[in-house]
């Protein structure tokens, strides 16, 4: 039997997780999640299910009329017993609450996502006239305070990659994996791919004839991303080493392999980036997504083409790109203010 791709493995994992959550949630929720079968990815459905589960847990814990309920006791009609004040209280609750003795916090964006999930949930049952009231629309969306985009400067990128290659400021234990690490980080900095796209790469996704990789984007679409000479060289060096590795069963096709002979996971790459970034800066919190922001910034500054940046980064809406790089767009517009001359000197 052919080895399943990373995306297929992840989809199976999330489908199993969704089934586990549906076994916990009120029975009528299954109808809603069945409606999402063909328009939402398994990971997204799990995120929705986690949010809906958290909402029912809040109702049982914090709303007196539901204090005697078990999760499975809820019926669709109970959704109509909830008012806008209850929803507002729920949003306040998710900012900080205790679970299993631990403090759980949520950011503004997480609270907004939870309200979005709840609105979709209510909208479904209203649309099919199972309920007639939707209190979620009476509550304003949490306001998101935009944060400055953190990216690496060119000198920081150079020092970052130099330290990966040389081991400067690192222990000797990094020597064994430095070729892999250099290939992986050069690829991310040289293409702007997401960390999930990076760890999902198989060996046969790399096309040296056309200097490109095949990636599976968010949402499941397939795309080709082109790389330059520096990325090509780093990948070729790593693949020479990769030939001598014997991965565990089920991981034979993975491009990037861990020391334990398994496909690298997202968390491992996050720790990898953190380790090397600390050799360059302790002020900036550099994550895999910041490497992506760094590439997007460099590409826009060189090309001045926001549509190209959107396409390469895999943004479905150019306004998403424009929002992230608005500061740079404005600076370029400002610097171009004297390009057009109205009268010759």
mmCIF file of C-alpha atoms in Angstrom:
data_model
loop_
_atom_site.group_PDB
_atom_site.id
_atom_site.type_symbol
_atom_site.label_atom_id
_atom_site.label_comp_id
_atom_site.label_asym_id
_atom_site.label_seq_id
_atom_site.Cartn_x
_atom_site.Cartn_y
_atom_site.Cartn_z
ATOM 1 C CA UNK A 1 0.000 0.000 0.000
ATOM 2 C CA UNK A 2 1.350 3.425 -0.991
ATOM 3 C CA UNK A 3 2.405 5.729 1.812
ATOM 4 C CA UNK A 4 -0.196 8.387 2.478
ATOM 5 C CA UNK A 5 0.837 11.981 1.929
ATOM 6 C CA UNK A 6 1.278 14.298 4.889
ATOM 7 C CA UNK A 7 -1.976 16.073 4.008
ATOM 8 C CA UNK A 8 -3.850 12.774 3.868
ATOM 9 C CA UNK A 9 -2.391 11.715 7.218
ATOM 10 C CA UNK A 10 -3.346 15.037 8.789
ATOM 11 C CA UNK A 11 -6.881 14.850 7.390
ATOM 12 C CA UNK A 12 -7.329 11.371 8.848
ATOM 13 C CA UNK A 13 -6.052 12.596 12.222
ATOM 14 C CA UNK A 14 -8.481 15.518 12.292
ATOM 15 C CA UNK A 15 -11.416 13.415 11.100
ATOM 16 C CA UNK A 16 -10.809 11.045 13.998
ATOM 17 C CA UNK A 17 -10.577 13.980 16.388
ATOM 18 C CA UNK A 18 -13.854 15.418 15.068
ATOM 19 C CA UNK A 19 -15.610 12.073 15.625
ATOM 20 C CA UNK A 20 -14.300 12.036 19.205
ATOM 21 C CA UNK A 21 -15.678 15.532 19.779
ATOM 22 C CA UNK A 22 -19.054 14.658 18.237
ATOM 23 C CA UNK A 23 -19.319 11.784 20.703
ATOM 24 C CA UNK A 24 -19.066 14.396 23.486
ATOM 25 C CA UNK A 25 -21.182 17.203 21.997
ATOM 26 C CA UNK A 26 -25.014 17.241 22.062
ATOM 27 C CA UNK A 27 -26.395 14.872 19.436
ATOM 28 C CA UNK A 28 -28.021 17.603 17.354
ATOM 29 C CA UNK A 29 -24.579 19.116 16.620
ATOM 30 C CA UNK A 30 -23.791 16.264 14.228
ATOM 31 C CA UNK A 31 -26.281 17.699 11.750
ATOM 32 C CA UNK A 32 -24.409 20.994 11.663
ATOM 33 C CA UNK A 33 -20.984 19.413 11.196
ATOM 34 C CA UNK A 34 -22.331 17.140 8.455
ATOM 35 C CA UNK A 35 -23.317 20.320 6.600
ATOM 36 C CA UNK A 36 -19.657 21.402 6.596
ATOM 37 C CA UNK A 37 -18.418 18.183 4.999
ATOM 38 C CA UNK A 38 -17.558 19.591 1.592
ATOM 39 C CA UNK A 39 -16.781 23.241 2.298
ATOM 40 C CA UNK A 40 -14.480 23.139 5.325
ATOM 41 C CA UNK A 41 -11.198 21.342 5.906
ATOM 42 C CA UNK A 42 -11.046 18.701 8.704
ATOM 43 C CA UNK A 43 -8.742 20.893 10.801
ATOM 44 C CA UNK A 44 -11.180 23.827 10.564
ATOM 45 C CA UNK A 45 -14.094 21.624 11.598
ATOM 46 C CA UNK A 46 -12.159 20.433 14.645
ATOM 47 C CA UNK A 47 -11.459 24.059 15.607
ATOM 48 C CA UNK A 48 -15.191 24.849 15.305
ATOM 49 C CA UNK A 49 -16.079 21.780 17.367
ATOM 50 C CA UNK A 50 -13.620 22.740 20.109
ATOM 51 C CA UNK A 51 -15.132 26.222 20.266
ATOM 52 C CA UNK A 52 -18.714 24.904 20.377
ATOM 53 C CA UNK A 53 -17.753 22.426 23.086
ATOM 54 C CA UNK A 54 -16.204 25.260 25.106
ATOM 55 C CA UNK A 55 -19.433 27.240 24.766
ATOM 56 C CA UNK A 56 -21.576 24.410 26.152
ATOM 57 C CA UNK A 57 -19.090 23.936 28.999
ATOM 58 C CA UNK A 58 -19.459 27.637 29.803
ATOM 59 C CA UNK A 59 -23.267 27.331 29.852
ATOM 60 C CA UNK A 60 -23.128 24.435 32.310
ATOM 61 C CA UNK A 61 -20.566 26.130 34.544
ATOM 62 C CA UNK A 62 -21.729 29.757 34.486
ATOM 63 C CA UNK A 63 -25.406 29.993 33.506
ATOM 64 C CA UNK A 64 -27.672 28.871 36.407
ATOM 65 C CA UNK A 65 -30.504 27.542 34.232
ATOM 66 C CA UNK A 66 -28.107 24.974 32.730
ATOM 67 C CA UNK A 67 -26.190 24.059 35.884
ATOM 68 C CA UNK A 68 -27.886 20.652 36.148
ATOM 69 C CA UNK A 69 -27.268 19.784 32.481
ATOM 70 C CA UNK A 70 -24.825 17.256 31.141
ATOM 71 C CA UNK A 71 -23.382 18.006 27.689
ATOM 72 C CA UNK A 72 -25.680 15.491 25.981
ATOM 73 C CA UNK A 73 -28.804 16.989 27.596
ATOM 74 C CA UNK A 74 -28.834 20.063 25.354
ATOM 75 C CA UNK A 75 -31.485 20.259 22.637
ATOM 76 C CA UNK A 76 -31.748 22.824 19.790
ATOM 77 C CA UNK A 77 -34.510 24.657 21.683
ATOM 78 C CA UNK A 78 -32.060 25.375 24.502
ATOM 79 C CA UNK A 79 -30.187 27.668 22.121
ATOM 80 C CA UNK A 80 -33.198 30.002 22.215
ATOM 81 C CA UNK A 81 -32.953 30.300 25.997
ATOM 82 C CA UNK A 82 -29.671 32.179 25.629
ATOM 83 C CA UNK A 83 -29.650 35.968 25.185
ATOM 84 C CA UNK A 84 -27.130 38.549 24.068
ATOM 85 C CA UNK A 85 -26.035 39.195 27.639
ATOM 86 C CA UNK A 86 -25.115 35.519 27.995
ATOM 87 C CA UNK A 87 -23.016 35.697 24.812
ATOM 88 C CA UNK A 88 -21.243 38.827 26.059
ATOM 89 C CA UNK A 89 -20.563 37.089 29.346
ATOM 90 C CA UNK A 90 -19.159 34.116 27.420
ATOM 91 C CA UNK A 91 -16.719 36.374 25.562
ATOM 92 C CA UNK A 92 -15.583 37.884 28.853
ATOM 93 C CA UNK A 93 -15.256 34.390 30.319
ATOM 94 C CA UNK A 94 -12.933 33.095 27.569
ATOM 95 C CA UNK A 95 -10.401 35.863 28.209
ATOM 96 C CA UNK A 96 -9.390 34.109 31.423
ATOM 97 C CA UNK A 97 -10.782 30.962 33.010
ATOM 98 C CA UNK A 98 -9.557 27.881 34.827
ATOM 99 C CA UNK A 99 -9.544 24.386 33.356
ATOM 100 C CA UNK A 100 -8.086 21.347 35.104
ATOM 101 C CA UNK A 101 -6.426 23.688 37.589
ATOM 102 C CA UNK A 102 -4.718 25.793 34.895
ATOM 103 C CA UNK A 103 -5.362 29.370 33.842
ATOM 104 C CA UNK A 104 -6.539 29.514 30.220
ATOM 105 C CA UNK A 105 -6.295 32.806 28.369
ATOM 106 C CA UNK A 106 -7.465 33.885 24.918
ATOM 107 C CA UNK A 107 -6.391 36.849 22.806
ATOM 108 C CA UNK A 108 -8.734 39.293 21.079
ATOM 109 C CA UNK A 109 -8.364 37.384 17.821
ATOM 110 C CA UNK A 110 -9.152 34.069 19.541
ATOM 111 C CA UNK A 111 -12.286 35.577 21.118
ATOM 112 C CA UNK A 112 -13.343 36.874 17.706
ATOM 113 C CA UNK A 113 -12.837 33.427 16.193
ATOM 114 C CA UNK A 114 -14.969 31.852 18.915
ATOM 115 C CA UNK A 115 -17.807 34.319 18.303
ATOM 116 C CA UNK A 116 -17.557 33.691 14.537
ATOM 117 C CA UNK A 117 -17.841 29.937 15.156
ATOM 118 C CA UNK A 118 -20.852 30.490 17.401
ATOM 119 C CA UNK A 119 -22.538 32.750 14.839
ATOM 120 C CA UNK A 120 -22.149 30.148 12.102
ATOM 121 C CA UNK A 121 -23.540 27.520 14.451
ATOM 122 C CA UNK A 122 -26.638 29.585 15.257
ATOM 123 C CA UNK A 123 -27.094 30.694 11.623
ATOM 124 C CA UNK A 124 -27.335 27.088 10.493
ATOM 125 C CA UNK A 125 -30.189 26.224 12.842
ATOM 126 C CA UNK A 126 -31.979 29.497 12.069
ATOM 127 C CA UNK A 127 -31.650 28.944 8.327
ATOM 128 C CA UNK A 128 -33.374 25.571 8.579
ATOM 129 C CA UNK A 129 -35.970 27.017 11.005
ATOM 130 C CA UNK A 130 -35.006 24.634 13.776
ATOM 131 C CA UNK A 131 -34.746 27.713 16.004
ATOM 132 C CA UNK A 132 -36.026 31.237 15.423
ATOM 133 C CA UNK A 133 -33.703 33.377 17.578
ATOM 134 C CA UNK A 134 -30.035 34.189 17.079
ATOM 135 C CA UNK A 135 -28.612 36.152 20.038
ATOM 136 C CA UNK A 136 -25.086 36.123 18.595
ATOM 137 C CA UNK A 137 -25.947 38.869 16.088
ATOM 138 C CA UNK A 138 -26.738 41.237 18.971
ATOM 139 C CA UNK A 139 -23.133 41.113 20.147
ATOM 140 C CA UNK A 140 -20.417 43.213 18.530
ATOM 141 C CA UNK A 141 -17.318 41.461 17.283
ATOM 142 C CA UNK A 142 -14.292 41.947 19.561
ATOM 143 C CA UNK A 143 -12.090 44.757 18.272
ATOM 144 C CA UNK A 144 -8.688 43.579 17.139
ATOM 145 C CA UNK A 145 -5.787 45.901 17.876
ATOM 146 C CA UNK A 146 -3.325 45.497 15.042
ATOM 147 C CA UNK A 147 0.207 44.539 16.018
ATOM 148 C CA UNK A 148 3.320 45.692 14.235
ATOM 149 C CA UNK A 149 4.680 43.111 11.806
ATOM 150 C CA UNK A 150 7.907 41.615 13.118
ATOM 151 C CA UNK A 151 10.406 40.664 10.469
ATOM 152 C CA UNK A 152 14.136 40.084 10.179
ATOM 153 C CA UNK A 153 16.384 42.712 8.639
ATOM 154 C CA UNK A 154 18.762 41.626 5.843
ATOM 155 C CA UNK A 155 21.776 41.638 8.161
ATOM 156 C CA UNK A 156 19.838 39.505 10.666
ATOM 157 C CA UNK A 157 18.883 36.998 7.956
ATOM 158 C CA UNK A 158 22.529 36.711 6.900
ATOM 159 C CA UNK A 159 23.730 36.212 10.489
ATOM 160 C CA UNK A 160 20.877 33.773 11.152
ATOM 161 C CA UNK A 161 21.868 31.515 8.232
ATOM 162 C CA UNK A 162 25.590 31.932 8.981
ATOM 163 C CA UNK A 163 24.995 30.681 12.517
ATOM 164 C CA UNK A 164 23.034 27.691 11.222
ATOM 165 C CA UNK A 165 25.929 26.826 8.933
ATOM 166 C CA UNK A 166 28.800 27.520 11.316
ATOM 167 C CA UNK A 167 27.237 26.643 14.648
ATOM 168 C CA UNK A 168 28.332 29.985 16.081
ATOM 169 C CA UNK A 169 26.899 30.494 19.595
ATOM 170 C CA UNK A 170 25.589 26.910 19.556
ATOM 171 C CA UNK A 171 26.665 23.599 21.063
ATOM 172 C CA UNK A 172 28.493 21.037 18.951
ATOM 173 C CA UNK A 173 25.402 18.804 18.964
ATOM 174 C CA UNK A 174 23.920 20.900 16.149
ATOM 175 C CA UNK A 175 26.645 19.696 13.717
ATOM 176 C CA UNK A 176 24.814 16.449 12.927
ATOM 177 C CA UNK A 177 21.681 18.190 11.648
ATOM 178 C CA UNK A 178 23.037 21.490 10.364
ATOM 179 C CA UNK A 179 22.739 20.547 6.667
ATOM 180 C CA UNK A 180 19.073 19.684 7.138
ATOM 181 C CA UNK A 181 18.453 22.788 9.231
ATOM 182 C CA UNK A 182 20.172 25.038 6.692
ATOM 183 C CA UNK A 183 18.125 23.572 3.834
ATOM 184 C CA UNK A 184 14.850 23.900 5.727
ATOM 185 C CA UNK A 185 15.418 27.457 6.941
ATOM 186 C CA UNK A 186 16.858 28.650 3.626
ATOM 187 C CA UNK A 187 13.787 27.217 1.919
ATOM 188 C CA UNK A 188 11.396 29.011 4.265
ATOM 189 C CA UNK A 189 13.268 32.312 4.028
ATOM 190 C CA UNK A 190 13.621 31.950 0.262
ATOM 191 C CA UNK A 191 10.030 31.047 -0.594
ATOM 192 C CA UNK A 192 7.791 32.278 2.228
ATOM 193 C CA UNK A 193 5.983 28.947 2.556
ATOM 194 C CA UNK A 194 4.028 28.226 5.722
ATOM 195 C CA UNK A 195 5.540 25.914 8.314
ATOM 196 C CA UNK A 196 2.717 23.400 7.737
ATOM 197 C CA UNK A 197 3.494 23.445 4.012
ATOM 198 C CA UNK A 198 7.184 22.938 4.736
ATOM 199 C CA UNK A 199 6.828 19.901 6.994
ATOM 200 C CA UNK A 200 4.318 18.429 4.539
ATOM 201 C CA UNK A 201 6.823 18.310 1.685
ATOM 202 C CA UNK A 202 7.791 14.958 0.211
ATOM 203 C CA UNK A 203 11.016 14.324 -1.708
ATOM 204 C CA UNK A 204 9.144 14.093 -4.999
ATOM 205 C CA UNK A 205 7.587 17.532 -4.380
ATOM 206 C CA UNK A 206 10.961 19.102 -5.208
ATOM 207 C CA UNK A 207 11.402 19.765 -8.938
ATOM 208 C CA UNK A 208 14.981 20.773 -9.731
ATOM 209 C CA UNK A 209 14.323 20.870 -13.483
ATOM 210 C CA UNK A 210 12.103 23.907 -12.910
ATOM 211 C CA UNK A 211 13.469 25.025 -9.514
ATOM 212 C CA UNK A 212 10.122 24.749 -7.772
ATOM 213 C CA UNK A 213 8.287 22.852 -5.052
ATOM 214 C CA UNK A 214 4.731 21.582 -5.004
ATOM 215 C CA UNK A 215 2.859 22.595 -1.854
ATOM 216 C CA UNK A 216 -0.610 21.954 -0.504
ATOM 217 C CA UNK A 217 -2.011 25.298 0.610
ATOM 218 C CA UNK A 218 -4.480 26.102 3.368
ATOM 219 C CA UNK A 219 -7.847 24.876 2.128
ATOM 220 C CA UNK A 220 -6.291 21.933 0.281
ATOM 221 C CA UNK A 221 -5.405 23.594 -3.027
ATOM 222 C CA UNK A 222 -2.185 22.663 -4.826
ATOM 223 C CA UNK A 223 0.362 25.277 -5.856
ATOM 224 C CA UNK A 224 3.906 25.532 -7.240
ATOM 225 C CA UNK A 225 6.397 27.836 -5.521
ATOM 226 C CA UNK A 226 9.677 28.701 -7.242
ATOM 227 C CA UNK A 227 13.018 28.965 -5.480
ATOM 228 C CA UNK A 228 16.323 30.648 -6.246
ATOM 229 C CA UNK A 229 19.910 29.450 -6.490
ATOM 230 C CA UNK A 230 20.657 29.700 -2.749
ATOM 231 C CA UNK A 231 17.685 27.473 -1.921
ATOM 232 C CA UNK A 232 18.600 25.064 -4.722
ATOM 233 C CA UNK A 233 22.144 24.636 -3.401
ATOM 234 C CA UNK A 234 20.990 24.112 0.199
ATOM 235 C CA UNK A 235 18.405 21.518 -0.869
ATOM 236 C CA UNK A 236 20.869 19.612 -3.070
ATOM 237 C CA UNK A 237 23.395 19.437 -0.227
ATOM 238 C CA UNK A 238 20.741 18.139 2.154
ATOM 239 C CA UNK A 239 19.380 15.578 -0.306
ATOM 240 C CA UNK A 240 22.865 14.056 -0.599
ATOM 241 C CA UNK A 241 22.719 13.419 3.157
ATOM 242 C CA UNK A 242 19.056 12.401 2.949
ATOM 243 C CA UNK A 243 20.002 9.468 0.689
ATOM 244 C CA UNK A 244 21.847 7.865 3.608
ATOM 245 C CA UNK A 245 18.919 8.116 6.023
ATOM 246 C CA UNK A 246 16.531 5.228 6.658
ATOM 247 C CA UNK A 247 13.279 6.763 7.906
ATOM 248 C CA UNK A 248 10.749 4.809 9.931
ATOM 249 C CA UNK A 249 7.888 3.110 8.145
ATOM 250 C CA UNK A 250 5.318 5.616 6.951
ATOM 251 C CA UNK A 251 7.905 8.411 6.755
ATOM 252 C CA UNK A 252 9.956 7.170 3.800
ATOM 253 C CA UNK A 253 8.888 9.947 1.421
ATOM 254 C CA UNK A 254 9.146 12.872 3.837
ATOM 255 C CA UNK A 255 11.644 15.513 2.735
ATOM 256 C CA UNK A 256 12.674 16.719 6.180
ATOM 257 C CA UNK A 257 13.406 13.964 8.699
ATOM 258 C CA UNK A 258 13.913 14.325 12.449
ATOM 259 C CA UNK A 259 16.734 12.768 14.448
ATOM 260 C CA UNK A 260 14.210 10.076 15.379
ATOM 261 C CA UNK A 261 13.817 9.162 11.684
ATOM 262 C CA UNK A 262 10.295 10.566 11.413
ATOM 263 C CA UNK A 263 8.817 13.436 9.440
ATOM 264 C CA UNK A 264 9.525 16.738 11.171
ATOM 265 C CA UNK A 265 6.450 18.201 12.836
ATOM 266 C CA UNK A 266 5.376 21.838 13.092
ATOM 267 C CA UNK A 267 6.378 22.070 16.749
ATOM 268 C CA UNK A 268 9.894 20.828 15.985
ATOM 269 C CA UNK A 269 10.364 23.537 13.347
ATOM 270 C CA UNK A 270 9.057 26.184 15.773
ATOM 271 C CA UNK A 271 11.687 25.127 18.317
ATOM 272 C CA UNK A 272 14.339 25.020 15.595
ATOM 273 C CA UNK A 273 13.619 28.595 14.522
ATOM 274 C CA UNK A 274 13.594 29.765 18.134
ATOM 275 C CA UNK A 275 16.972 28.151 18.816
ATOM 276 C CA UNK A 276 18.725 29.791 15.883
ATOM 277 C CA UNK A 277 16.905 33.131 16.186
ATOM 278 C CA UNK A 278 18.179 33.541 19.748
ATOM 279 C CA UNK A 279 21.719 33.635 18.361
ATOM 280 C CA UNK A 280 20.774 36.754 16.373
ATOM 281 C CA UNK A 281 18.269 38.712 18.466
ATOM 282 C CA UNK A 282 16.679 38.443 21.878
ATOM 283 C CA UNK A 283 14.442 41.452 21.300
ATOM 284 C CA UNK A 284 12.379 40.113 18.397
ATOM 285 C CA UNK A 285 10.215 37.038 18.885
ATOM 286 C CA UNK A 286 11.067 35.177 15.681
ATOM 287 C CA UNK A 287 8.739 32.329 14.679
ATOM 288 C CA UNK A 288 8.315 30.398 11.411
ATOM 289 C CA UNK A 289 5.589 32.871 10.457
ATOM 290 C CA UNK A 290 8.064 35.737 10.944
ATOM 291 C CA UNK A 291 10.328 34.069 8.362
ATOM 292 C CA UNK A 292 7.353 34.170 6.020
ATOM 293 C CA UNK A 293 6.793 37.870 6.799
ATOM 294 C CA UNK A 294 10.475 38.515 6.141
ATOM 295 C CA UNK A 295 10.247 36.914 2.706
ATOM 296 C CA UNK A 296 7.029 38.751 1.855
ATOM 297 C CA UNK A 297 8.632 42.058 2.808
ATOM 298 C CA UNK A 298 11.758 41.400 0.738
ATOM 299 C CA UNK A 299 9.736 40.254 -2.268
ATOM 300 C CA UNK A 300 7.528 43.331 -2.191
ATOM 301 C CA UNK A 301 10.453 45.716 -1.774
ATOM 302 C CA UNK A 302 12.209 44.161 -4.767
ATOM 303 C CA UNK A 303 9.180 43.698 -7.042
ATOM 304 C CA UNK A 304 6.829 46.518 -5.964
ATOM 305 C CA UNK A 305 4.070 44.090 -7.030
ATOM 306 C CA UNK A 306 1.533 43.370 -4.267
ATOM 307 C CA UNK A 307 -0.339 40.943 -6.536
ATOM 308 C CA UNK A 308 2.807 38.891 -7.071
ATOM 309 C CA UNK A 309 3.401 38.778 -3.308
ATOM 310 C CA UNK A 310 -0.197 37.678 -2.711
ATOM 311 C CA UNK A 311 0.113 34.900 -5.286
ATOM 312 C CA UNK A 312 3.475 33.616 -4.051
ATOM 313 C CA UNK A 313 2.362 33.631 -0.409
ATOM 314 C CA UNK A 314 -0.872 31.850 -1.287
ATOM 315 C CA UNK A 315 -3.238 34.612 -0.151
ATOM 316 C CA UNK A 316 -6.647 34.169 -1.755
ATOM 317 C CA UNK A 317 -7.452 37.862 -1.308
ATOM 318 C CA UNK A 318 -4.882 40.524 -2.179
ATOM 319 C CA UNK A 319 -6.400 42.719 0.538
ATOM 320 C CA UNK A 320 -5.006 40.266 3.086
ATOM 321 C CA UNK A 321 -1.546 40.908 1.659
ATOM 322 C CA UNK A 322 -2.115 44.628 1.452
ATOM 323 C CA UNK A 323 -3.169 44.723 5.115
ATOM 324 C CA UNK A 324 -0.019 42.920 6.228
ATOM 325 C CA UNK A 325 2.332 45.029 4.145
ATOM 326 C CA UNK A 326 0.429 48.346 4.260
ATOM 327 C CA UNK A 327 3.310 50.037 6.093
ATOM 328 C CA UNK A 328 5.714 49.157 3.283
ATOM 329 C CA UNK A 329 3.197 50.110 0.599
ATOM 330 C CA UNK A 330 2.799 53.543 2.186
ATOM 331 C CA UNK A 331 6.551 54.033 2.496
ATOM 332 C CA UNK A 332 7.043 53.191 -1.181
ATOM 333 C CA UNK A 333 4.288 55.605 -2.172
ATOM 334 C CA UNK A 334 5.912 58.285 -0.027
ATOM 335 C CA UNK A 335 9.364 57.717 -1.534
ATOM 336 C CA UNK A 336 7.878 57.963 -5.045
ATOM 337 C CA UNK A 337 6.301 61.362 -4.455
ATOM 338 C CA UNK A 338 8.928 63.259 -6.474
ATOM 339 C CA UNK A 339 9.347 60.791 -9.335
ATOM 340 C CA UNK A 340 6.897 62.596 -11.643
ATOM 341 C CA UNK A 341 8.161 66.053 -12.593
ATOM 342 C CA UNK A 342 5.559 68.625 -13.625
ATOM 343 C CA UNK A 343 8.074 71.103 -14.980
ATOM 344 C CA UNK A 344 11.670 70.623 -16.016
ATOM 345 C CA UNK A 345 14.297 72.241 -13.835
#
